[in-house]
């Protein structure tokens, strides 16, 4: 989504020299494995996971199921594949999937729910990205044979493009109870559900208690190099294993990845509050700079999105200006800039980002004009 991608429609990595010194707040996907993870990867016991014989993958799946309070879990290469597998399981071709307009499944998964699962997204405008039963109920199709039918509700917690907004476990439980009454399944895109858990002070098991399935990423704030998981009933996971293979995601000695995933799962949640504090510092600083607009009270996790329209710069121009000073951010809409804090940016990096933010806006002549 940076200017280079827009121009060429292909990802052109930034210069390695730029990356070495940058404060990179484009995404928490950029986190690199810790030395401890690399050591665990090197020492991992492995086997062929397509045969179910990789002990490290099996251990990771067992731990994930335990932590989420569900029957079973499945290691998948990416979050996108985890969401697609889940959607495929809960729907038939021609069904509709209710999701937020800004939901990842609606915007950033290459329309895979349509292209592969044969479903149509039924996007609903949430309140700051957050859906409630009233909004969902209004989008359910009537049970008439010539109408496409609603099969699934997909929630996102934390909500990426809504600036890390949260559902409480009570909000999710309420939606699930209503949805189940009318025979709809609920899938949670929990790419950052551990961030939600830390911010809410509620366990991931509590947050996911009533959802039929959940996907979460090991590769984002938790810091593993590769991998996501889907979690749910044994029956759901048995089907998931079939679709994972069908979609080309059956990996062999995946224990080298699962070893890092296990450390991410066990250790990383305990430090996510630091990323949230850093996001709060950035949000408060941005709010204090004339020309930038953001409500810091809405920043609860590791994502913040501010409006730069009053600086006279588009988000692409704004990000380019930050990048020239070694701070990398992501434009998410014409005038929206996103920062994502993570374990590879420390307090000094955050302070530098704040200084650069002030400088870039100060140099922009049209502020207040
Ligand atoms: C990153 C992300 C995904 C997809 O994860 P990948 O591993 O990049 O495929 C899904 N949902 C949300 C909300 C995300 O932020």
Tab-separated table of C-alpha atoms and ligand atoms in Angstrom:
chain	number	residue	atom	x	y	z
A	1	UNK	CA	0.000	0.000	0.000
A	2	UNK	CA	2.965	2.327	-0.008
A	3	UNK	CA	3.473	4.447	-3.089
A	4	UNK	CA	5.745	1.930	-4.768
A	5	UNK	CA	3.147	-0.790	-4.501
A	6	UNK	CA	0.445	1.532	-5.836
A	7	UNK	CA	2.532	2.411	-8.897
A	8	UNK	CA	3.686	-1.021	-9.831
A	9	UNK	CA	1.067	-3.298	-8.303
A	10	UNK	CA	3.881	-5.450	-7.078
A	11	UNK	CA	5.807	-5.447	-3.827
A	12	UNK	CA	9.212	-3.834	-4.233
A	13	UNK	CA	11.078	-4.259	-1.013
A	14	UNK	CA	12.691	-1.198	0.480
A	15	UNK	CA	16.419	-0.794	0.221
A	16	UNK	CA	18.238	-2.977	2.787
A	17	UNK	CA	20.339	-0.016	3.897
A	18	UNK	CA	17.170	1.998	4.623
A	19	UNK	CA	15.683	-0.912	6.560
A	20	UNK	CA	18.779	-1.400	8.704
A	21	UNK	CA	18.444	2.005	10.358
A	22	UNK	CA	14.716	2.638	10.075
A	23	UNK	CA	12.181	2.702	12.865
A	24	UNK	CA	9.849	0.351	11.065
A	25	UNK	CA	6.269	0.811	12.207
A	26	UNK	CA	4.601	-0.334	8.983
A	27	UNK	CA	3.358	-3.564	10.537
A	28	UNK	CA	3.888	-6.120	13.285
A	29	UNK	CA	4.415	-8.694	10.523
A	30	UNK	CA	7.960	-7.299	10.291
A	31	UNK	CA	9.065	-8.814	13.597
A	32	UNK	CA	12.060	-11.133	13.364
A	33	UNK	CA	12.604	-14.311	15.362
A	34	UNK	CA	14.547	-13.875	18.603
A	35	UNK	CA	17.874	-15.699	19.128
A	36	UNK	CA	15.973	-18.041	21.469
A	37	UNK	CA	13.514	-18.852	18.663
A	38	UNK	CA	16.336	-19.482	16.192
A	39	UNK	CA	17.973	-21.817	18.704
A	40	UNK	CA	14.708	-23.695	19.205
A	41	UNK	CA	14.250	-23.923	15.436
A	42	UNK	CA	17.740	-25.356	15.013
A	43	UNK	CA	17.107	-27.956	17.704
A	44	UNK	CA	13.508	-28.807	16.776
A	45	UNK	CA	12.478	-32.427	16.624
A	46	UNK	CA	10.716	-32.909	13.289
A	47	UNK	CA	8.771	-35.414	11.215
A	48	UNK	CA	6.364	-35.364	8.274
A	49	UNK	CA	3.401	-33.277	9.355
A	50	UNK	CA	1.250	-34.408	6.413
A	51	UNK	CA	1.476	-37.849	8.062
A	52	UNK	CA	0.756	-36.192	11.427
A	53	UNK	CA	4.240	-37.232	12.574
A	54	UNK	CA	5.915	-33.943	13.409
A	55	UNK	CA	6.182	-33.962	17.208
A	56	UNK	CA	6.818	-30.219	17.446
A	57	UNK	CA	3.813	-29.313	15.307
A	58	UNK	CA	1.680	-31.733	17.318
A	59	UNK	CA	2.873	-30.139	20.544
A	60	UNK	CA	2.085	-26.642	19.227
A	61	UNK	CA	-1.398	-27.701	18.139
A	62	UNK	CA	-2.094	-29.321	21.507
A	63	UNK	CA	-0.930	-26.219	23.410
A	64	UNK	CA	-2.957	-23.855	21.239
A	65	UNK	CA	-6.109	-25.922	21.794
A	66	UNK	CA	-5.461	-25.902	25.568
A	67	UNK	CA	-4.830	-22.166	25.732
A	68	UNK	CA	-7.984	-21.416	23.719
A	69	UNK	CA	-10.112	-23.923	25.624
A	70	UNK	CA	-11.142	-25.747	22.437
A	71	UNK	CA	-10.851	-29.374	21.328
A	72	UNK	CA	-8.208	-29.019	18.639
A	73	UNK	CA	-5.978	-26.712	16.612
A	74	UNK	CA	-4.201	-26.750	13.269
A	75	UNK	CA	-0.961	-25.057	12.233
A	76	UNK	CA	-1.384	-23.258	8.903
A	77	UNK	CA	1.152	-21.328	6.806
A	78	UNK	CA	-0.697	-17.997	6.906
A	79	UNK	CA	-3.587	-16.184	8.495
A	80	UNK	CA	-5.216	-15.753	5.105
A	81	UNK	CA	-5.231	-19.516	4.620
A	82	UNK	CA	-6.597	-20.013	8.135
A	83	UNK	CA	-9.491	-17.662	7.460
A	84	UNK	CA	-10.166	-19.223	4.050
A	85	UNK	CA	-10.172	-22.766	5.447
A	86	UNK	CA	-12.596	-21.680	8.180
A	87	UNK	CA	-14.907	-19.896	5.751
A	88	UNK	CA	-14.800	-22.906	3.411
A	89	UNK	CA	-15.813	-25.235	6.255
A	90	UNK	CA	-18.751	-23.143	7.449
A	91	UNK	CA	-20.276	-22.312	4.055
A	92	UNK	CA	-21.453	-23.678	0.724
A	93	UNK	CA	-20.937	-22.088	-2.692
A	94	UNK	CA	-23.435	-19.259	-3.097
A	95	UNK	CA	-23.667	-18.435	0.612
A	96	UNK	CA	-23.091	-15.006	2.119
A	97	UNK	CA	-20.614	-14.084	4.850
A	98	UNK	CA	-21.395	-11.087	7.052
A	99	UNK	CA	-18.319	-9.053	7.964
A	100	UNK	CA	-17.322	-5.466	8.667
A	101	UNK	CA	-16.680	-3.269	5.597
A	102	UNK	CA	-13.083	-2.738	6.723
A	103	UNK	CA	-12.594	-6.376	7.711
A	104	UNK	CA	-9.422	-8.122	6.600
A	105	UNK	CA	-11.471	-10.926	4.996
A	106	UNK	CA	-13.294	-8.295	2.941
A	107	UNK	CA	-10.330	-6.180	1.866
A	108	UNK	CA	-7.004	-7.964	2.027
A	109	UNK	CA	-7.519	-11.617	1.203
A	110	UNK	CA	-7.791	-11.261	-2.586
A	111	UNK	CA	-11.513	-12.056	-2.470
A	112	UNK	CA	-10.540	-15.663	-1.691
A	113	UNK	CA	-13.890	-16.266	-0.009
A	114	UNK	CA	-15.437	-15.629	-3.446
A	115	UNK	CA	-12.673	-16.892	-5.713
A	116	UNK	CA	-12.134	-20.154	-3.836
A	117	UNK	CA	-14.903	-20.729	-1.273
A	118	UNK	CA	-17.588	-19.414	-3.669
A	119	UNK	CA	-19.112	-17.051	-1.109
A	120	UNK	CA	-20.166	-13.453	-1.278
A	121	UNK	CA	-19.103	-11.041	1.436
A	122	UNK	CA	-22.027	-9.073	2.879
A	123	UNK	CA	-20.085	-6.126	4.305
A	124	UNK	CA	-21.728	-4.213	7.121
A	125	UNK	CA	-20.605	-0.794	8.366
A	126	UNK	CA	-19.597	-1.390	11.973
A	127	UNK	CA	-19.277	1.232	14.714
A	128	UNK	CA	-15.517	1.912	14.543
A	129	UNK	CA	-15.313	-1.480	12.854
A	130	UNK	CA	-17.207	-3.223	15.637
A	131	UNK	CA	-20.401	-5.083	14.760
A	132	UNK	CA	-23.333	-5.764	17.076
A	133	UNK	CA	-26.311	-8.069	16.741
A	134	UNK	CA	-28.615	-5.289	15.523
A	135	UNK	CA	-26.302	-4.508	12.607
A	136	UNK	CA	-25.756	-8.186	11.830
A	137	UNK	CA	-29.419	-9.118	12.029
A	138	UNK	CA	-30.310	-6.434	9.478
A	139	UNK	CA	-27.885	-7.997	6.994
A	140	UNK	CA	-29.208	-11.562	7.256
A	141	UNK	CA	-30.945	-12.635	4.046
A	142	UNK	CA	-34.567	-13.785	4.229
A	143	UNK	CA	-35.141	-17.515	4.043
A	144	UNK	CA	-36.552	-17.355	0.508
A	145	UNK	CA	-35.377	-19.842	-2.082
A	146	UNK	CA	-34.400	-17.192	-4.640
A	147	UNK	CA	-32.244	-15.254	-2.145
A	148	UNK	CA	-28.641	-16.166	-1.484
A	149	UNK	CA	-28.375	-17.389	2.091
A	150	UNK	CA	-26.339	-16.114	5.023
A	151	UNK	CA	-24.153	-18.835	6.524
A	152	UNK	CA	-21.459	-17.162	8.580
A	153	UNK	CA	-20.563	-14.089	10.584
A	154	UNK	CA	-16.899	-13.146	10.597
A	155	UNK	CA	-15.644	-10.855	13.391
A	156	UNK	CA	-12.168	-9.363	13.735
A	157	UNK	CA	-10.516	-8.829	17.153
A	158	UNK	CA	-8.509	-6.696	17.381
A	159	UNK	CA	-9.722	-4.888	14.279
A	160	UNK	CA	-6.773	-3.986	12.102
A	161	UNK	CA	-8.160	-1.250	9.839
A	162	UNK	CA	-10.303	0.220	12.607
A	163	UNK	CA	-7.102	1.090	14.494
A	164	UNK	CA	-6.933	-1.983	16.721
A	165	UNK	CA	-10.485	-1.607	18.058
A	166	UNK	CA	-11.735	-4.308	20.399
A	167	UNK	CA	-14.680	-6.570	21.056
A	168	UNK	CA	-15.056	-7.586	24.697
A	169	UNK	CA	-15.758	-11.248	25.358
A	170	UNK	CA	-19.278	-10.237	26.409
A	171	UNK	CA	-19.918	-8.511	23.063
A	172	UNK	CA	-18.701	-11.565	21.160
A	173	UNK	CA	-20.708	-13.974	23.345
A	174	UNK	CA	-23.872	-11.985	22.732
A	175	UNK	CA	-23.381	-12.008	18.961
A	176	UNK	CA	-22.671	-15.761	19.042
A	177	UNK	CA	-25.768	-16.532	21.114
A	178	UNK	CA	-28.017	-14.679	18.679
A	179	UNK	CA	-26.224	-16.081	15.624
A	180	UNK	CA	-26.500	-19.662	16.868
A	181	UNK	CA	-30.220	-19.204	17.498
A	182	UNK	CA	-30.686	-18.539	13.769
A	183	UNK	CA	-28.207	-21.288	12.835
A	184	UNK	CA	-25.355	-19.043	11.762
A	185	UNK	CA	-21.751	-19.910	12.590
A	186	UNK	CA	-19.317	-17.312	13.924
A	187	UNK	CA	-15.652	-17.246	12.924
A	188	UNK	CA	-13.222	-14.936	14.671
A	189	UNK	CA	-10.363	-13.454	12.689
A	190	UNK	CA	-8.162	-13.224	15.740
A	191	UNK	CA	-4.921	-12.423	13.934
A	192	UNK	CA	-4.202	-10.188	16.978
A	193	UNK	CA	-6.473	-11.804	19.555
A	194	UNK	CA	-3.594	-11.867	22.058
A	195	UNK	CA	-3.339	-8.082	21.771
A	196	UNK	CA	-7.070	-7.935	22.451
A	197	UNK	CA	-6.672	-10.289	25.405
A	198	UNK	CA	-3.922	-8.191	27.001
A	199	UNK	CA	-5.773	-4.909	26.459
A	200	UNK	CA	-9.040	-6.266	27.842
A	201	UNK	CA	-7.528	-8.263	30.677
A	202	UNK	CA	-9.534	-11.260	29.472
A	203	UNK	CA	-8.055	-14.615	28.428
A	204	UNK	CA	-8.175	-15.667	24.781
A	205	UNK	CA	-10.254	-18.650	25.946
A	206	UNK	CA	-12.810	-16.255	27.419
A	207	UNK	CA	-12.857	-14.081	24.299
A	208	UNK	CA	-13.307	-17.155	22.070
A	209	UNK	CA	-15.621	-19.134	24.377
A	210	UNK	CA	-18.648	-19.044	22.085
A	211	UNK	CA	-17.148	-18.654	18.624
A	212	UNK	CA	-17.221	-21.704	16.372
A	213	UNK	CA	-13.709	-21.136	15.109
A	214	UNK	CA	-10.807	-18.748	15.527
A	215	UNK	CA	-7.705	-17.965	13.540
A	216	UNK	CA	-4.717	-16.319	15.188
A	217	UNK	CA	-1.281	-15.344	13.889
A	218	UNK	CA	1.985	-16.440	15.457
A	219	UNK	CA	3.808	-14.284	12.934
A	220	UNK	CA	2.638	-10.822	14.010
A	221	UNK	CA	2.981	-9.342	17.482
A	222	UNK	CA	3.928	-12.746	18.909
A	223	UNK	CA	7.090	-12.580	16.826
A	224	UNK	CA	7.326	-16.005	15.155
A	225	UNK	CA	8.750	-15.908	11.622
A	226	UNK	CA	5.962	-17.897	9.958
A	227	UNK	CA	2.594	-19.359	10.756
A	228	UNK	CA	-0.927	-19.029	12.035
A	229	UNK	CA	-3.378	-21.406	13.672
A	230	UNK	CA	-7.022	-22.244	13.499
A	231	UNK	CA	-8.732	-23.527	16.617
A	232	UNK	CA	-12.129	-25.147	17.143
A	233	UNK	CA	-13.889	-28.483	17.581
A	234	UNK	CA	-12.190	-31.745	16.607
A	235	UNK	CA	-14.639	-32.103	13.707
A	236	UNK	CA	-13.781	-28.602	12.460
A	237	UNK	CA	-10.052	-29.284	12.647
A	238	UNK	CA	-10.402	-32.668	10.901
A	239	UNK	CA	-12.059	-30.874	7.990
A	240	UNK	CA	-9.499	-28.096	8.231
A	241	UNK	CA	-6.695	-30.586	7.690
A	242	UNK	CA	-8.326	-31.674	4.424
A	243	UNK	CA	-8.756	-28.112	3.106
A	244	UNK	CA	-5.270	-27.097	4.223
A	245	UNK	CA	-3.889	-29.838	1.968
A	246	UNK	CA	-6.290	-28.950	-0.851
A	247	UNK	CA	-5.140	-25.310	-0.723
A	248	UNK	CA	-1.498	-26.358	-0.877
A	249	UNK	CA	-0.727	-25.759	2.786
A	250	UNK	CA	0.300	-29.241	3.867
A	251	UNK	CA	3.873	-28.762	5.027
A	252	UNK	CA	6.342	-31.523	5.805
A	253	UNK	CA	9.034	-30.924	8.487
A	254	UNK	CA	7.150	-27.867	9.735
A	255	UNK	CA	8.474	-28.446	13.247
A	256	UNK	CA	11.267	-25.987	12.540
A	257	UNK	CA	8.546	-23.324	12.268
A	258	UNK	CA	6.369	-24.707	15.042
A	259	UNK	CA	9.336	-24.546	17.453
A	260	UNK	CA	9.419	-20.765	17.061
A	261	UNK	CA	5.620	-20.732	17.204
A	262	UNK	CA	5.623	-22.509	20.551
A	263	UNK	CA	7.907	-19.903	22.093
A	264	UNK	CA	5.792	-17.147	20.559
A	265	UNK	CA	2.658	-18.669	22.028
A	266	UNK	CA	4.070	-19.283	25.505
A	267	UNK	CA	6.229	-16.205	26.022
A	268	UNK	CA	5.204	-13.304	23.813
A	269	UNK	CA	1.770	-12.415	25.222
A	270	UNK	CA	3.487	-11.353	28.472
A	271	UNK	CA	5.227	-8.454	26.714
A	272	UNK	CA	2.444	-7.152	24.442
A	273	UNK	CA	1.459	-4.495	26.992
A	274	UNK	CA	4.728	-2.728	26.140
A	275	UNK	CA	3.644	-2.399	22.498
A	276	UNK	CA	0.314	-1.027	23.679
A	277	UNK	CA	2.067	1.568	25.867
A	278	UNK	CA	4.194	2.555	22.888
A	279	UNK	CA	1.107	2.939	20.684
A	280	UNK	CA	-0.450	5.138	23.383
A	281	UNK	CA	2.670	7.360	23.461
A	282	UNK	CA	2.548	7.736	19.671
A	283	UNK	CA	-1.189	8.427	19.699
A	284	UNK	CA	-0.900	11.108	22.396
A	285	UNK	CA	1.987	12.731	20.546
A	286	UNK	CA	0.083	12.696	17.237
A	287	UNK	CA	-3.001	14.163	18.922
A	288	UNK	CA	-0.885	17.036	20.252
A	289	UNK	CA	0.496	17.943	16.824
A	290	UNK	CA	-1.604	20.532	14.950
A	291	UNK	CA	-2.675	19.084	11.614
A	292	UNK	CA	-2.896	15.476	12.764
A	293	UNK	CA	-6.126	14.030	14.069
A	294	UNK	CA	-6.559	10.997	16.296
A	295	UNK	CA	-8.445	10.158	19.478
A	296	UNK	CA	-5.883	8.489	21.790
A	297	UNK	CA	-8.661	7.130	24.011
A	298	UNK	CA	-9.630	4.846	21.125
A	299	UNK	CA	-6.113	3.440	20.844
A	300	UNK	CA	-6.220	0.347	23.022
A	301	UNK	CA	-3.757	-2.043	21.393
A	302	UNK	CA	-0.682	-1.827	19.136
A	303	UNK	CA	-2.294	-0.109	16.140
A	304	UNK	CA	-2.998	3.573	15.607
A	305	UNK	CA	-4.340	5.286	12.534
A	306	UNK	CA	-4.305	9.078	12.282
A	307	UNK	CA	-5.723	11.509	9.777
A	308	UNK	CA	-3.212	13.786	8.031
A	309	UNK	CA	-5.587	15.664	5.702
A	310	UNK	CA	-4.974	19.018	7.447
A	311	UNK	CA	-1.253	18.851	6.714
A	312	UNK	CA	-1.966	19.253	3.004
A	313	UNK	CA	-0.200	15.983	2.328
A	314	UNK	CA	-1.804	12.761	1.230
A	315	UNK	CA	-0.999	9.721	3.339
A	316	UNK	CA	1.403	8.486	0.665
A	317	UNK	CA	3.231	11.834	0.662
A	318	UNK	CA	3.209	11.892	4.449
A	319	UNK	CA	4.681	8.374	4.671
A	320	UNK	CA	7.340	9.295	2.105
A	321	UNK	CA	8.271	12.335	4.213
A	322	UNK	CA	8.551	10.168	7.347
A	323	UNK	CA	10.595	7.592	5.443
A	324	UNK	CA	13.074	10.273	4.364
A	325	UNK	CA	13.768	10.671	8.109
A	326	UNK	CA	14.031	6.942	8.735
A	327	UNK	CA	10.557	6.309	10.114
A	328	UNK	CA	8.378	3.892	8.193
A	329	UNK	CA	4.575	3.996	8.349
A	330	UNK	CA	1.803	2.664	6.139
A	331	UNK	CA	-0.827	4.668	4.310
A	332	UNK	CA	-4.176	2.924	4.751
A	333	UNK	CA	-6.460	5.398	2.960
A	334	UNK	CA	-6.027	8.655	1.042
A	335	UNK	CA	-5.417	10.642	4.267
A	336	UNK	CA	-4.928	7.846	6.813
A	337	UNK	CA	-1.551	6.794	8.172
A	338	UNK	CA	-1.056	3.685	10.296
A	339	UNK	CA	1.616	2.927	12.887
A	340	UNK	CA	1.877	-0.579	14.322
A	341	UNK	CA	4.092	-1.057	17.370
A	342	UNK	CA	5.883	-4.354	17.962
A	343	UNK	CA	8.767	-6.071	19.746
A	344	UNK	CA	11.415	-4.911	17.264
A	345	UNK	CA	10.863	-1.204	18.028
A	346	UNK	CA	11.978	-0.158	21.513
A	347	UNK	CA	11.231	2.991	23.493
A	348	UNK	CA	14.131	4.865	21.845
A	349	UNK	CA	12.610	4.056	18.445
A	350	UNK	CA	9.232	5.338	19.564
A	351	UNK	CA	10.811	8.575	20.814
A	352	UNK	CA	12.572	8.995	17.495
A	353	UNK	CA	9.324	8.393	15.606
A	354	UNK	CA	7.629	11.102	17.701
A	355	UNK	CA	10.434	13.581	17.008
A	356	UNK	CA	10.269	12.876	13.278
A	357	UNK	CA	6.489	13.150	13.289
A	358	UNK	CA	6.758	16.661	14.787
A	359	UNK	CA	9.488	17.676	12.343
A	360	UNK	CA	7.629	16.470	9.271
A	361	UNK	CA	4.455	18.311	10.220
A	362	UNK	CA	6.393	21.459	11.210
A	363	UNK	CA	7.998	21.526	7.759
A	364	UNK	CA	4.630	21.258	6.059
A	365	UNK	CA	3.735	24.836	5.097
A	366	UNK	CA	0.010	24.396	4.623
A	367	UNK	CA	-0.795	23.476	8.236
A	368	UNK	CA	-3.621	25.630	9.488
A	369	UNK	CA	-3.982	27.298	6.082
B	1	LIG	C1	-2.430	-10.180	8.903
B	1	LIG	C2	-3.856	-10.477	9.037
B	1	LIG	C3	-4.424	-11.623	8.475
B	1	LIG	C4	-3.677	-12.540	7.543
B	1	LIG	O1	-2.493	-13.028	7.970
B	1	LIG	P1	-1.339	-13.448	6.935
B	1	LIG	O2	-0.515	-14.358	7.750
B	1	LIG	O3	-0.649	-12.189	6.543
B	1	LIG	O4	-1.987	-14.143	5.783
B	1	LIG	C5	-5.766	-11.861	8.707
B	1	LIG	N1	-6.499	-11.028	9.438
B	1	LIG	C6	-6.009	-9.905	9.988
B	1	LIG	C7	-6.885	-9.037	10.807
B	1	LIG	C8	-4.674	-9.589	9.797
B	1	LIG	O5	-4.180	-8.456	10.318
